[in-house]
Amino acid sequence: MKKKRTIHLAMSTVAALTITSLAAIDIGDPWVDADVKMKNVDGSKVSINDIKGKKGTLVIFTCNHCPFVIDWQTRMVELANTYGKKGFGIIFINSNDSATQGDSYEEMQQFAKENGYQFPYVVDETSQVAQNFGAKKTPDVFLFDATGELAYHGAVDDNGRNPERVQKTYLKDALEALLAGKQVAVQETKAVGCSIKFR
Amino acid sequence: MRVRNFIFQICFRRALLVPILLFTYGCRCGIPTPITGIPASTEIIQSSILNSTEPLTLVHVWATWCRPCREEFPELIKIHNEYASKGLAIILISADNPNDFGIVETFLLEQNSPVSSFIATELDQPFIEMLSPTWSGALPSSFFFGSNGKLLTEWEGKKSYEQYAETIEVLLKEITGDTP
């Protein structure tokens, strides 16, 4: 009994050392920070509420240089541009400290232009939007339904490195489900990503 | 196509098995083994964690292109040098592309790393959940396993030598009942 208590005490000490922030939004939760205005690459100020779509809203935390972002970039932009025309609001958010190599505002403008963004790519100036969403890495996908409730959170698909070996197109399936007015079948997935460089 | 993939998988796995076996055998017999990057599947990495012979195993996921990972790396080497003889094993898992094993090897040699690193061939959900169901997948991340492969604690992000040391001291004391 004494030994058990000692172990519990030790584990509490370790737990105190372990820093893990809980996800702020779970499936079914309403979005947060929807009225926060963020600077877009075209110079305007945009909030999630400004761009919300009739079918749903896609928010992706991303950046310019993370190898995982680069791996998924073509697929993310293709989905965003395609479903942006089908009634979805689309916004890509960069929450990295702008001192991070490759993530200055000017580099974001260049990146959006080179990659054919047809949607806002905005700066989360305090990283607070990412914190409040519970986003920890790039890319991190949050798809909300028409009422602003989280319908899907996770990865773009199941193979960032090899597009030709993708077997599960999670985000596309979730977008299609919302488009058809159905519930998303796979609501949460995970993939390795670059940690957001919080300010 | 299926037959070709099957043959490729067999050859690839066998090719990987040789350096892994040499690495494991060399470590156990005290034979110095060359420091390198070893592409490995989730299955192989899991087996390595489960077969760790030390009471405490620190599994650290990193990448050569990840700035906080690079900054943190010297701290991990100091941790290895201090605690390897006191019951701690370190398993490094790189998230670099397995085709870039040369870059991983160069980094390890530049850092005078005393241990080689696996390079994960899969970075998908099964890989994440094999390490921890609560891991978001962000790099760098560290996981502490007991000798039975039980996850004791974990964290995401860069930590200092002191933060690693404090956790290791507490866990080793809990496991062995002695102060390291």
PDB file of C-alpha atoms in Angstrom, chain B residues 8 15-16 24 31 41 53 55 64 73 79-81 87 92 99 101 104 111 114 118 137 145-148 156 158:
ATOM      1  CA  PHE B   8       9.958  -5.469 -53.033  1.00  0.00           C
ATOM      2  CA  ALA B  15      17.724  -5.521 -46.302  1.00  0.00           C
ATOM      3  CA  LEU B  16      16.648  -3.534 -43.246  1.00  0.00           C
ATOM      4  CA  THR B  24      21.223  -4.786 -31.737  1.00  0.00           C
ATOM      5  CA  ILE B  31      30.864  -3.995 -29.917  1.00  0.00           C
ATOM      6  CA  SER B  41       8.747   0.181 -40.258  1.00  0.00           C
ATOM      7  CA  THR B  53      16.553  -4.400 -21.952  1.00  0.00           C
ATOM      8  CA  PRO B  55      14.317  -0.425 -17.134  1.00  0.00           C
ATOM      9  CA  THR B  64      17.165  16.967 -39.259  1.00  0.00           C
ATOM     10  CA  PHE B  73      19.829  17.283 -29.846  1.00  0.00           C
ATOM     11  CA  ILE B  79      21.273  12.780 -21.199  1.00  0.00           C
ATOM     12  CA  HIS B  80      22.551   9.600 -22.849  1.00  0.00           C
ATOM     13  CA  ASN B  81      26.049  10.137 -21.499  1.00  0.00           C
ATOM     14  CA  GLY B  87      19.231   2.208 -16.644  1.00  0.00           C
ATOM     15  CA  LEU B  92      15.838   7.864 -31.755  1.00  0.00           C
ATOM     16  CA  ASN B  99      15.681   8.226 -48.894  1.00  0.00           C
ATOM     17  CA  PHE B 101      19.339   8.492 -44.646  1.00  0.00           C
ATOM     18  CA  VAL B 104      20.486  11.737 -41.049  1.00  0.00           C
ATOM     19  CA  GLN B 111      26.634  15.825 -33.359  1.00  0.00           C
ATOM     20  CA  PRO B 114      26.469   7.895 -29.382  1.00  0.00           C
ATOM     21  CA  PHE B 118      15.692   4.777 -36.905  1.00  0.00           C
ATOM     22  CA  GLY B 137       1.991  14.052 -34.149  1.00  0.00           C
ATOM     23  CA  PHE B 145       8.487   3.568 -21.649  1.00  0.00           C
ATOM     24  CA  GLY B 146       8.983   1.095 -18.804  1.00  0.00           C
ATOM     25  CA  SER B 147      10.691  -2.252 -19.364  1.00  0.00           C
ATOM     26  CA  ASN B 148       7.348  -3.887 -20.180  1.00  0.00           C
ATOM     27  CA  GLU B 156       5.658  17.440 -27.149  1.00  0.00           C
ATOM     28  CA  LYS B 158      11.774  21.005 -27.042  1.00  0.00           C
TER      29      LYS B 158
END
